[in-house]
Amino acid sequence: MTTPQPHTQQTATAVFPDGFLFGTATAAYQIEGAAREDGRGPSIWDTFSHTPGKVARGDTGDIACDHYHRLEDDLDLMAQLGMDSYRFSIAWPRIQATGRGPANQAGLDFYARLVDGLRRRGIRPVATLYHWDLPQALQDAGGWGARDTAFAFADYAAIVGEALGDRVDVWTTLNEPWCSAFLGHASGVHAPGVTEPVTALRAAHHLNLAHGLALQALRDRVRADARFSVSLNLHVVRPDRPDDAGDLEAARRIDAVGNRVFTGPMLAGAYPGDLLADTASITDWSFVRDGDLADIFQPLDAIGINYYSTSRVRRWDGSGSNNHSAGHNVSTASPWPGAESVQFLTQPGPYTEMGWNIDPSGLYELLMRMHRENPELSLLVTENGAAFADDVSTEGETRRVHDTARIDYLRRHLAVVQQAIADGADVRGYYAWSLLDNFEWAYGYEKRFGLVRVDFDTLERTAKDSALWYARLAQTRTLTD
Ligand code: IFM
């Protein structure tokens, strides 16, 4: 595997192309709260977060940022920041409490208010259908391990497409299916907390199938000029010793089960042969039925890339720790079926508060790789950002958060986006993760990714310096040193 690097010097100023979208991103369970209101049913994350020991300090998304009740204020905030676009997710259990059956009108009305409120403010909506909140009733029937869940997802997509299809610009089917499949079903650090490698691989296939069936369901129901995408947290995995066959093989295995398990069927219509071979002792993949790959391999307009950090691997000789969690919480079970012989090494810093290394060259590498492999598709950076321990200061009557480290992170990553565009990649937008500090899954409210601070006692919002910096960038479209 080669590691392309941005090859030209950064200039002191870089102007983004006309039409490039500056946005922010969030996800329903992380911000909405109102977990038991207006007909919303429980999701696997309600169950998981209410299970003692699963989430730091026992935090849950019951209230989160209370976005459900503060919608208009949050929309005004985005407008004040001059955002071009907003990426949000729709909570399946708000639309169908049990994941099946007729739509819950109150749930649809909430997202209609959100989308209409965005459009009124000139902010383009990007809707993600699934950001990890599977209705618990579907989990009770087998969850993503069960084939039926993919068909239920297509029915849900049809309902949402009918209701909002006339006013959403970009549809994203799934957010980070790797996390759903492998953190949810192999390492078990995410809901539903299963630790069965075979179930994780089945789940990956059913998520792929859900993606393809949902695209088919949406396409007939939405505006002709709507665009379709999927957001993948593609892993940038580098061999520790680039000339060592064992390390190259380790990187290949992680690329297979971390990336190509999704890009293979979604973008090329097949599971990679090496992935099938790597996992042959776990499953024969007989859950892939005739016709599934054609159903999955549907036309897309854009690939959504979620990027935070890189990984470095070696062939593991069995001694010491293999540190397989690679930054995704501590678990004794590996999230990498078929890659048990791989050791993850500690990366050189600097690090964010998540312990993730900061390396913008990984984003450049991903953008250029996706462009090279799929030259006909445009690219969106659908997530990028950093958690830092923010200090709040009071200056006169005003509260301030001088989050210079976050500004530096954003600036450096946006610089490589600019570089990738200059080098030919068709990158159309960048969505900072996240608009608000929010429920960071198994870490609860401890890790703050927001451009806007949320005081989780009062739920008051304070734009951090990074929000003001990003607002200026969206206005001037010019990145300065
Ligand atoms: O908060 C998450 C988000 O839900 C999915 N992508 C990574 C973010 C930071 O961990």
XYZ file of C-alpha atoms and ligand atoms in Angstrom:
491
model
C 0.000 0.000 0.000
C 1.435 3.383 -0.951
C 1.150 6.450 1.196
C 0.668 9.521 -0.982
C 1.466 12.795 0.686
C 0.393 16.305 -0.162
C 3.212 17.089 -2.564
C 3.103 20.823 -2.948
C 3.898 23.382 -0.308
C 0.912 24.916 1.419
C 0.454 28.460 0.313
C -0.293 31.096 2.894
C -3.845 31.501 1.608
C -6.065 28.997 -0.124
C -9.471 29.785 -1.603
C -12.108 27.066 -1.742
C -13.994 26.658 -5.024
C -17.390 28.267 -5.564
C -20.125 25.972 -4.363
C -17.909 24.179 -1.834
C -20.108 23.575 1.213
C -18.989 24.395 4.735
C -21.168 22.590 7.216
C -21.388 20.916 10.564
C -22.643 17.443 11.435
C -24.528 15.808 14.293
C -26.428 12.580 14.964
C -29.881 12.094 16.449
C -29.076 10.062 19.566
C -26.099 12.264 20.379
C -28.063 15.526 20.525
C -31.832 15.163 20.458
C -32.852 13.907 23.903
C -36.664 13.589 24.239
C -36.031 9.876 24.240
C -39.535 8.890 25.285
C -41.566 11.658 23.675
C -44.034 11.915 20.829
C -44.109 8.208 20.084
C -40.367 7.528 19.882
C -39.589 3.902 20.719
C -36.429 2.674 22.427
C -33.297 2.092 20.382
C -30.343 -0.175 21.044
C -28.456 2.853 22.369
C -31.176 3.544 24.957
C -30.832 -0.032 26.136
C -27.037 -0.025 26.032
C -26.578 3.325 27.765
C -28.999 2.300 30.517
C -27.027 -0.898 31.109
C -24.619 -0.334 34.010
C -20.972 -0.298 33.000
C -21.461 0.314 29.280
C -21.098 4.107 29.150
C -18.750 6.302 31.201
C -20.407 7.571 34.374
C -23.701 5.975 33.340
C -24.449 8.821 30.922
C -27.398 8.324 28.554
C -28.938 10.178 25.624
C -32.228 10.743 27.487
C -31.726 14.510 27.449
C -28.462 14.960 25.519
C -28.379 18.548 24.157
C -32.187 18.734 24.277
C -32.051 19.627 20.603
C -35.547 18.189 20.104
C -36.978 21.027 22.197
C -34.443 23.675 21.170
C -34.656 23.144 17.445
C -35.385 26.743 16.463
C -32.571 28.126 18.626
C -30.097 25.612 17.213
C -31.185 26.480 13.677
C -30.652 30.165 14.463
C -27.215 29.327 15.789
C -26.277 27.620 12.529
C -27.568 30.604 10.583
C -25.540 32.986 12.765
C -22.458 30.914 12.000
C -23.230 31.259 8.287
C -23.254 27.528 7.626
C -23.934 26.465 4.020
C -25.145 23.019 4.976
C -26.043 20.789 7.923
C -25.688 17.025 8.166
C -28.066 15.432 10.674
C -29.429 11.949 11.198
C -32.994 10.740 11.435
C -33.844 8.537 14.415
C -35.480 5.415 13.007
C -37.343 4.756 16.307
C -38.932 8.220 16.073
C -40.366 7.285 12.674
C -41.286 3.689 13.520
C -41.196 2.949 17.242
C -40.587 -0.751 16.683
C -38.833 -0.457 13.332
C -41.870 -1.729 11.447
C -45.383 -0.624 10.630
C -46.929 2.740 9.870
C -45.076 5.988 10.294
C -45.295 7.999 13.478
C -46.480 11.362 12.188
C -45.029 13.284 15.142
C -41.587 11.926 14.306
C -41.870 12.875 10.651
C -43.148 16.327 11.655
C -40.036 16.958 13.746
C -37.723 16.282 10.793
C -39.983 18.266 8.455
C -39.625 21.235 10.829
C -35.869 20.711 10.874
C -35.533 20.510 7.094
C -37.918 23.411 6.456
C -36.120 25.485 9.094
C -32.799 24.812 7.411
C -34.097 25.715 3.978
C -35.686 28.927 5.237
C -32.264 29.916 6.537
C -30.532 28.975 3.288
C -28.797 25.930 4.814
C -28.733 22.777 2.691
C -29.944 19.628 4.453
C -27.923 16.417 4.293
C -29.942 13.614 5.906
C -28.397 10.401 7.227
C -30.919 7.595 7.586
C -28.989 5.522 10.113
C -26.519 6.727 12.690
C -26.596 3.694 14.989
C -29.997 3.960 16.736
C -31.614 0.689 15.654
C -35.115 0.226 17.122
C -34.749 -2.161 20.057
C -37.643 -4.317 18.807
C -35.613 -5.111 15.688
C -32.622 -5.997 17.833
C -34.859 -8.367 19.781
C -35.613 -10.049 16.441
C -31.901 -10.463 15.601
C -30.775 -6.919 14.780
C -28.227 -6.474 12.015
C -27.372 -10.155 12.360
C -30.766 -10.864 10.784
C -31.428 -10.425 7.085
C -34.930 -9.051 7.682
C -33.474 -5.934 9.270
C -32.162 -4.843 5.847
C -35.662 -5.094 4.369
C -37.181 -3.255 7.340
C -34.606 -0.505 6.730
C -35.722 -0.192 3.107
C -39.354 0.226 4.257
C -38.222 2.937 6.685
C -36.237 4.635 3.903
C -39.365 4.608 1.724
C -41.399 6.304 4.461
C -38.782 9.004 4.994
C -38.278 9.459 1.247
C -42.016 10.004 0.725
C -42.183 12.516 3.560
C -39.015 14.559 2.988
C -37.920 13.644 -0.514
C -38.979 16.964 -1.990
C -36.625 19.014 0.214
C -33.470 17.114 1.168
C -30.421 17.800 -1.022
C -28.229 14.836 -0.123
C -29.241 11.454 1.304
C -26.716 9.381 3.206
C -27.833 5.825 3.878
C -25.571 4.706 6.722
C -23.067 6.401 8.982
C -19.903 4.388 9.606
C -21.275 0.882 9.114
C -17.881 -0.411 10.305
C -18.726 0.827 13.794
C -22.230 -0.662 13.665
C -20.915 -4.045 12.540
C -17.603 -4.405 14.349
C -17.744 -2.193 17.437
C -21.345 -3.316 17.913
C -20.900 -7.040 17.295
C -17.198 -7.979 17.582
C -15.546 -5.849 20.281
C -18.942 -5.030 21.788
C -17.984 -1.541 22.958
C -20.973 -0.107 21.102
C -24.613 -1.153 21.167
C -25.850 -3.850 21.046
C -22.662 -4.990 22.824
C -22.310 -8.377 21.112
C -18.884 -10.066 20.891
C -19.330 -12.658 18.125
C -17.055 -12.286 15.079
C -19.412 -14.265 12.859
C -22.345 -12.041 13.798
C -20.206 -8.983 13.052
C -19.530 -10.233 9.515
C -23.202 -11.087 8.992
C -24.085 -7.628 10.283
C -21.634 -6.037 7.836
C -23.344 -7.833 4.963
C -26.839 -6.919 6.134
C -25.766 -3.294 6.524
C -24.442 -3.374 2.965
C -27.733 -4.871 1.812
C -29.687 -2.270 3.778
C -27.672 0.463 2.065
C -28.477 -0.855 -1.421
C -32.156 -1.537 -0.728
C -32.588 1.889 0.843
C -31.037 3.587 -2.193
C -33.532 1.767 -4.407
C -36.408 2.766 -2.141
C -35.318 6.405 -2.021
C -34.591 6.864 -5.689
C -38.220 6.441 -6.741
C -39.498 8.785 -4.115
C -37.232 11.808 -3.929
C -36.489 14.841 -6.055
C -34.793 14.058 -9.339
C -31.809 16.238 -8.420
C -31.268 14.721 -4.962
C -27.832 13.173 -4.480
C -27.000 9.863 -2.793
C -24.128 8.982 -0.551
C -22.893 6.837 2.321
C -20.540 7.935 5.102
C -17.665 5.558 5.748
C -15.007 5.834 8.432
C -12.306 4.499 6.152
C -9.172 3.493 8.001
C -5.782 4.849 7.029
C -3.603 1.952 8.050
C 0.126 2.039 7.537
C 2.609 -0.816 7.837
C 5.149 -0.073 10.561
C 8.032 -1.218 8.356
C 7.024 -0.560 4.741
C 9.500 -3.159 3.456
C 8.434 -5.923 5.812
C 6.160 -8.485 4.176
C 4.504 -9.323 7.498
C 3.682 -5.672 8.222
C 2.358 -5.162 4.691
C 0.193 -8.222 5.137
C -1.078 -6.847 8.477
C -2.048 -3.566 6.799
C -3.745 -5.437 3.974
C -5.862 -7.438 6.427
C -7.041 -4.307 8.244
C -7.759 -2.595 4.935
C -9.882 -5.613 3.948
C -12.043 -5.846 7.069
C -11.910 -2.138 7.868
C -12.533 -0.632 4.425
C -13.035 -2.963 1.501
C -15.735 -4.989 3.293
C -17.911 -1.948 2.480
C -16.289 -0.292 -0.527
C -16.045 -3.664 -2.320
C -19.769 -4.425 -2.533
C -20.995 -0.810 -2.484
C -18.611 0.627 -5.073
C -17.451 -2.381 -7.088
C -20.182 -5.013 -6.666
C -18.130 -7.740 -4.932
C -16.585 -8.765 -1.645
C -12.792 -8.822 -1.973
C -11.382 -12.321 -2.349
C -8.698 -11.698 0.265
C -11.338 -10.741 2.857
C -13.241 -13.983 2.193
C -9.987 -15.916 2.583
C -8.941 -14.058 5.766
C -12.283 -14.841 7.432
C -12.773 -18.368 6.060
C -12.282 -19.981 9.474
C -15.073 -17.787 10.892
C -17.699 -18.033 8.149
C -18.278 -19.329 4.640
C -20.268 -16.153 3.873
C -23.303 -18.233 2.886
C -25.441 -15.410 4.254
C -24.671 -13.612 0.975
C -27.528 -14.752 -1.253
C -27.919 -14.679 -5.019
C -28.823 -11.185 -6.125
C -27.569 -9.454 -2.960
C -24.503 -7.968 -4.607
C -26.584 -6.495 -7.426
C -28.925 -5.026 -4.815
C -26.008 -3.482 -2.924
C -24.108 -2.131 -5.929
C -26.368 0.853 -6.663
C -25.341 4.106 -8.288
C -24.041 6.729 -5.886
C -23.178 10.381 -6.428
C -20.759 10.952 -3.595
C -18.685 9.098 -1.028
C -18.840 10.559 2.470
C -15.528 10.265 4.282
C -15.333 10.482 8.062
C -11.736 10.968 9.141
C -10.025 11.488 12.496
C -6.650 9.718 12.688
C -4.381 6.977 11.339
C -3.269 3.504 12.447
C 0.098 1.777 12.269
C 0.329 -1.999 12.290
C 2.759 -4.923 12.433
C 2.464 -8.614 12.142
C 1.870 -9.790 15.716
C 4.077 -12.572 16.999
C 1.763 -13.215 19.935
C 3.861 -11.493 22.591
C 2.823 -8.371 24.456
C -0.485 -6.640 23.824
C -1.866 -6.265 20.336
C -3.783 -3.132 21.366
C -6.429 -4.050 18.789
C -8.921 -1.503 20.026
C -6.937 1.135 18.071
C -8.495 3.986 19.963
C -12.037 2.605 20.038
C -12.417 2.139 23.818
C -10.960 -0.676 25.807
C -12.269 -4.161 25.151
C -10.813 -7.592 25.493
C -12.463 -8.656 22.239
C -11.065 -7.581 18.889
C -13.163 -5.582 16.404
C -11.112 -7.059 13.525
C -12.307 -10.586 12.566
C -9.763 -12.309 10.373
C -6.951 -10.033 11.536
C -6.021 -11.660 14.822
C -2.358 -11.682 13.764
C -2.214 -7.894 13.559
C -0.687 -5.681 16.221
C -1.690 -2.018 16.472
C 1.183 0.220 17.548
C 0.968 3.403 19.514
C 1.155 6.306 17.110
C 3.415 9.272 17.651
C 1.539 12.358 18.885
C 0.204 14.923 19.139
C -3.103 13.483 20.260
C -6.623 14.721 20.809
C -8.494 14.101 24.044
C -9.687 10.791 22.543
C -6.062 9.624 22.445
C -6.237 9.702 18.633
C -3.143 10.907 16.813
C -3.431 14.077 14.771
C -2.260 13.471 11.209
C -3.911 15.452 8.402
C -1.882 13.568 5.785
C -4.222 10.612 6.407
C -7.182 12.653 5.196
C -5.279 13.664 2.085
C -4.368 10.029 1.471
C -7.991 8.900 1.776
C -9.359 11.615 -0.474
C -6.797 10.854 -3.157
C -7.348 7.103 -2.862
C -11.123 7.384 -3.148
C -10.716 9.778 -6.067
C -8.291 7.443 -7.804
C -10.471 4.376 -7.259
C -13.781 6.115 -8.063
C -12.964 9.017 -10.373
C -16.614 9.438 -11.373
C -17.772 10.105 -7.795
C -17.573 13.321 -5.878
C -16.360 13.311 -2.296
C -17.660 14.905 0.879
C -15.781 15.045 4.141
C -18.861 14.203 6.188
C -17.018 14.247 9.534
C -13.729 15.605 10.813
C -12.967 17.237 14.116
C -11.382 16.863 17.509
C -12.245 16.449 21.163
C -10.260 18.627 23.517
C -10.738 19.502 27.183
C -12.034 23.041 26.749
C -11.498 25.770 29.331
C -14.313 28.214 29.800
C -13.417 31.764 30.805
C -15.711 34.609 31.677
C -14.808 37.926 30.115
C -17.128 40.659 31.364
C -20.612 39.299 30.775
C -19.435 36.936 28.091
C -18.356 33.351 28.358
C -15.517 32.335 26.046
C -13.813 29.108 25.052
C -10.384 29.765 23.539
C -10.018 26.390 21.823
C -6.926 27.136 19.774
C -5.984 23.448 19.517
C -9.304 22.695 17.796
C -8.840 25.613 15.404
C -5.381 24.318 14.562
C -6.789 20.813 13.953
C -9.513 22.131 11.651
C -7.187 24.459 9.785
C -4.639 21.743 9.102
C -7.242 19.272 7.891
C -8.972 21.855 5.724
C -5.599 22.685 4.204
C -5.200 19.124 2.950
C -8.768 19.138 1.639
C -7.765 22.203 -0.347
C -4.642 20.401 -1.496
C -6.632 17.340 -2.590
C -8.920 19.583 -4.632
C -5.890 21.238 -6.226
C -4.564 17.749 -7.021
C -7.771 16.747 -8.802
C -10.113 15.225 -6.199
C -13.707 16.407 -6.604
C -14.323 17.317 -2.949
C -17.595 19.215 -2.646
C -17.929 19.907 1.048
C -16.592 19.609 4.592
C -18.702 18.963 7.694
C -17.033 19.695 10.998
C -17.817 17.191 13.721
C -19.636 18.504 15.550
C -21.976 21.463 15.783
C -22.494 20.846 19.509
C -20.697 19.063 22.325
C -22.751 15.903 22.615
C -23.153 12.306 23.807
C -19.923 10.684 22.644
C -21.236 7.108 22.784
C -19.367 4.910 25.300
C -17.499 8.006 26.556
C -20.732 9.794 27.466
C -20.466 13.572 27.787
C -16.810 13.472 28.809
C -15.382 14.157 25.342
C -16.245 17.447 23.725
C -16.148 17.650 19.924
C -18.414 20.680 19.534
C -17.687 23.992 17.863
C -20.366 25.144 20.251
C -20.022 24.341 23.931
C -22.991 22.824 25.711
C -23.214 23.204 29.468
C -24.823 19.873 30.329
C -26.275 21.286 33.584
C -28.055 24.262 32.049
C -27.970 23.171 28.369
C -26.771 26.669 27.523
C -24.849 26.996 24.239
C -21.634 29.042 23.878
C -19.927 29.443 20.515
C -16.276 28.495 21.016
C -13.518 30.426 19.244
C -13.435 27.540 16.736
C -17.061 28.254 15.795
C -16.230 31.904 15.172
C -13.138 30.932 13.194
C -15.135 28.440 11.106
C -17.890 30.999 10.515
C -15.289 33.413 9.153
C -13.931 30.717 6.881
C -17.417 29.926 5.553
C -17.831 33.610 4.813
C -14.455 34.353 3.240
C -13.917 30.842 1.815
C -10.237 31.531 2.305
C -7.957 29.556 4.563
C -5.180 31.702 5.969
C -2.196 30.659 8.045
O -19.195 11.042 17.632
C -18.762 10.190 16.620
C -19.787 10.101 15.517
O -21.032 9.694 15.998
C -19.345 9.115 14.479
N -18.014 9.422 14.014
C -16.992 9.649 14.996
C -17.466 10.673 16.017
C -16.369 10.908 17.072
O -16.097 9.724 17.740
